[in-house]
Coordinates of C-alpha atoms in Angstrom, one line a residue:
X1 CA -26.4 -53.6 26.2
X2 CA -26.2 -54.4 22.5
X3 CA -22.6 -53.4 22.3
X4 CA -21.8 -55.7 25.2
X5 CA -23.7 -58.6 23.5
X6 CA -21.8 -57.9 20.3
X7 CA -18.5 -57.9 22.1
X8 CA -19.4 -61.2 23.7
X9 CA -20.4 -62.7 20.4
X10 CA -17.1 -61.6 18.8
X11 CA -15.2 -63.2 21.7
X12 CA -17.2 -66.4 21.4
X13 CA -16.5 -66.5 17.7
X14 CA -12.8 -65.9 18.2
X15 CA -12.7 -68.7 20.9
X16 CA -14.5 -71.1 18.6
X17 CA -12.1 -70.3 15.7
X18 CA -9.1 -71.0 18.0
X19 CA -10.5 -74.2 19.2
X20 CA -11.1 -75.3 15.6
X21 CA -7.5 -74.4 14.8
X22 CA -6.3 -76.5 17.7
X23 CA -8.3 -79.5 16.5
X24 CA -7.0 -79.1 12.9
X25 CA -3.4 -78.7 13.8
X26 CA -2.8 -80.2 17.2
X27 CA 0.8 -81.0 16.4
X28 CA 1.8 -77.7 15.0
X29 CA 2.1 -74.1 16.2
X30 CA -0.8 -74.3 18.8
X31 CA 0.8 -77.3 20.5
X32 CA 4.1 -75.4 20.7
X33 CA 2.2 -72.4 22.1
X34 CA 0.5 -74.6 24.8
X35 CA 3.9 -76.2 25.6
X36 CA 5.4 -72.7 26.0
X37 CA 2.5 -71.7 28.3
X38 CA 3.1 -74.8 30.4
X39 CA 6.8 -74.0 30.7
X40 CA 5.9 -70.4 31.8
X41 CA 3.6 -71.8 34.4
X42 CA 6.2 -74.1 35.9
X43 CA 8.8 -71.2 36.0
X44 CA 6.6 -69.0 38.1
X45 CA 8.0 -68.6 41.6
X46 CA 4.7 -69.0 43.4
X47 CA 3.5 -72.1 41.4
X48 CA 4.8 -75.4 42.7
X49 CA 3.0 -77.8 40.4
X50 CA 0.7 -77.8 37.3
X51 CA -1.6 -80.6 36.3
X52 CA -4.1 -81.1 33.5
X53 CA -7.1 -83.3 33.8
X54 CA -10.0 -83.6 31.3
X55 CA -11.8 -80.5 32.6
X56 CA -9.2 -78.1 34.0
X57 CA -5.7 -76.8 34.3
X58 CA -4.9 -77.2 38.0
X59 CA -2.4 -74.7 39.4
X60 CA -0.9 -75.5 42.8
X61 CA 0.7 -72.6 44.7
X62 CA 3.1 -72.0 47.5
X63 CA 1.8 -70.4 50.7
X64 CA 0.1 -67.1 49.8
X65 CA -0.2 -64.0 51.9
X66 CA -2.3 -60.8 51.9
X67 CA -1.6 -57.5 53.6
X68 CA -4.4 -55.7 55.4
X69 CA -4.1 -52.1 54.2
X70 CA -5.8 -50.8 57.4
X71 CA -3.2 -52.4 59.8
X72 CA -0.2 -53.3 57.6
X73 CA -0.4 -56.8 59.0
X74 CA 0.5 -59.7 56.6
X75 CA -2.1 -62.5 56.8
X76 CA -1.4 -66.1 55.9
X77 CA -4.1 -67.1 53.5
X78 CA -2.9 -70.6 52.5
X79 CA -1.7 -72.9 49.7
X80 CA -4.1 -73.1 46.8
X81 CA -5.2 -75.3 44.0
X82 CA -6.7 -73.1 41.3
X83 CA -8.8 -74.8 38.7
X84 CA -8.9 -73.0 35.4
X85 CA -11.4 -74.7 33.0
X86 CA -9.9 -75.6 29.6
X87 CA -13.2 -75.5 27.8
X88 CA -14.8 -72.4 29.4
X89 CA -13.5 -69.0 28.8
X90 CA -15.7 -67.5 31.5
X91 CA -13.6 -66.3 34.5
X92 CA -16.6 -67.0 36.7
X93 CA -15.9 -70.7 36.2
X94 CA -12.5 -70.5 37.8
X95 CA -12.4 -72.2 41.2
X96 CA -10.0 -71.5 44.1
X97 CA -9.4 -74.2 46.7
X98 CA -7.5 -73.4 49.9
X99 CA -5.5 -76.5 50.7
X100 CA -4.4 -75.1 54.1
X101 CA -7.5 -73.7 55.8
X102 CA -11.0 -72.4 55.5
X103 CA -12.1 -69.4 57.5
X104 CA -15.3 -67.9 58.8
X105 CA -15.2 -64.7 56.9
X106 CA -18.0 -63.1 55.0
X107 CA -19.5 -66.6 55.2
X108 CA -18.5 -69.8 57.0
X109 CA -15.8 -71.8 55.1
X110 CA -14.3 -69.0 53.0
X111 CA -11.2 -69.9 51.0
X112 CA -9.9 -66.3 50.9
X113 CA -11.4 -62.9 51.7
X114 CA -13.0 -62.8 48.2
X115 CA -13.3 -66.5 47.5
X116 CA -16.6 -68.1 48.7
X117 CA -17.2 -71.6 50.2
X118 CA -18.0 -73.1 46.7
X119 CA -14.6 -71.8 45.4
X120 CA -15.9 -69.0 43.2
X121 CA -14.3 -65.6 43.5
X122 CA -16.0 -62.2 43.6
X123 CA -13.7 -60.9 40.8
X124 CA -14.7 -57.3 40.6
X125 CA -12.5 -55.5 38.0
X126 CA -10.3 -58.7 37.5
X127 CA -13.1 -60.4 35.6
X128 CA -12.6 -58.6 32.2
X129 CA -8.8 -59.1 32.0
X130 CA -9.2 -62.7 33.0
X131 CA -11.8 -63.3 30.3
X132 CA -9.5 -61.8 27.7
X133 CA -6.5 -64.0 28.9
X134 CA -8.7 -67.1 28.9
X135 CA -10.0 -66.3 25.4
X136 CA -6.4 -65.9 24.2
X137 CA -5.2 -69.1 25.9
X138 CA -2.8 -67.1 28.0
X139 CA -2.9 -69.5 30.9
X140 CA 0.3 -68.4 32.6
X141 CA -0.9 -64.8 32.7
X142 CA -4.3 -65.9 33.9
X143 CA -2.7 -68.0 36.7
X144 CA -0.6 -65.0 37.7
X145 CA -3.7 -62.8 38.0
X146 CA -5.5 -65.6 39.9
X147 CA -2.6 -65.6 42.5
X148 CA -2.6 -61.8 42.6
X149 CA -6.4 -62.0 43.3
X150 CA -5.7 -64.0 46.4
X151 CA -2.9 -61.7 47.5
X152 CA -5.1 -58.6 47.2
X153 CA -8.0 -57.4 49.3
X154 CA -10.6 -54.7 49.1
X155 CA -11.4 -53.8 52.7
X156 CA -14.3 -51.6 51.6
X157 CA -16.6 -54.5 50.8
X158 CA -18.3 -57.0 53.1
X159 CA -16.0 -59.9 52.2
X160 CA -12.7 -58.1 52.2
X161 CA -13.3 -56.3 55.5
X162 CA -12.8 -59.7 57.2
X163 CA -9.2 -60.2 56.1
X164 CA -8.3 -60.0 59.9
X165 CA -10.0 -63.4 60.3
X166 CA -7.1 -65.1 58.6
X167 CA -4.1 -65.7 60.9
X168 CA -1.3 -63.1 61.0
X169 CA 1.8 -64.5 59.3
X170 CA 4.8 -65.2 61.5
X171 CA 7.7 -62.8 60.9

C-alpha cells in the first residue's frame, strides 16, 4: 500500500512539474507538443472531430463496433463523444457519451457494455496505461485506447455478458 501511495505521489509531482512548465513556457516546446498531439488526433481514422473546451478535450468518433467472442457477431455500439479532462490525470474522470443510442445492458441506459449510464467506464486493466498516458499528456494515445475500450468486451463479467443487447451490425 505504501509503494502504491509513493508511486501516486511521484506521478502527482511529475504532473505538477509539467503543468508548471506549460505555464512558464506556453509558447515554446510544450505548445509544439500539444499541437503535435492535436494533429495526431485529427489524423486518426476513427476520430472525426476534436474540440477543446475549458474542462475537457472532446473526441468525436465514427460509428464504433464490437465483436461478441461467443458468437462472432459484430455489434453496432454507436458514435461517441469521449471527454478527456485536461486538468485531471485520473482515467476514472474520462466520460464516454454514446451519441447514437443507449441500451438496457447491465443497467438501463448503458453507453457501451462497460460504460455506465453516467458515462464512466469500468476500465479494468486499461486504467493503469490510461493514467500513464494522461500523466504524460499523450492525448492521442489515450484517445486510441479509449476507442479500443469501446471496441472490446469481456463477456466474463456482468456488464460485458450483455453485448448481445446492442444491435447486430449490418453486413
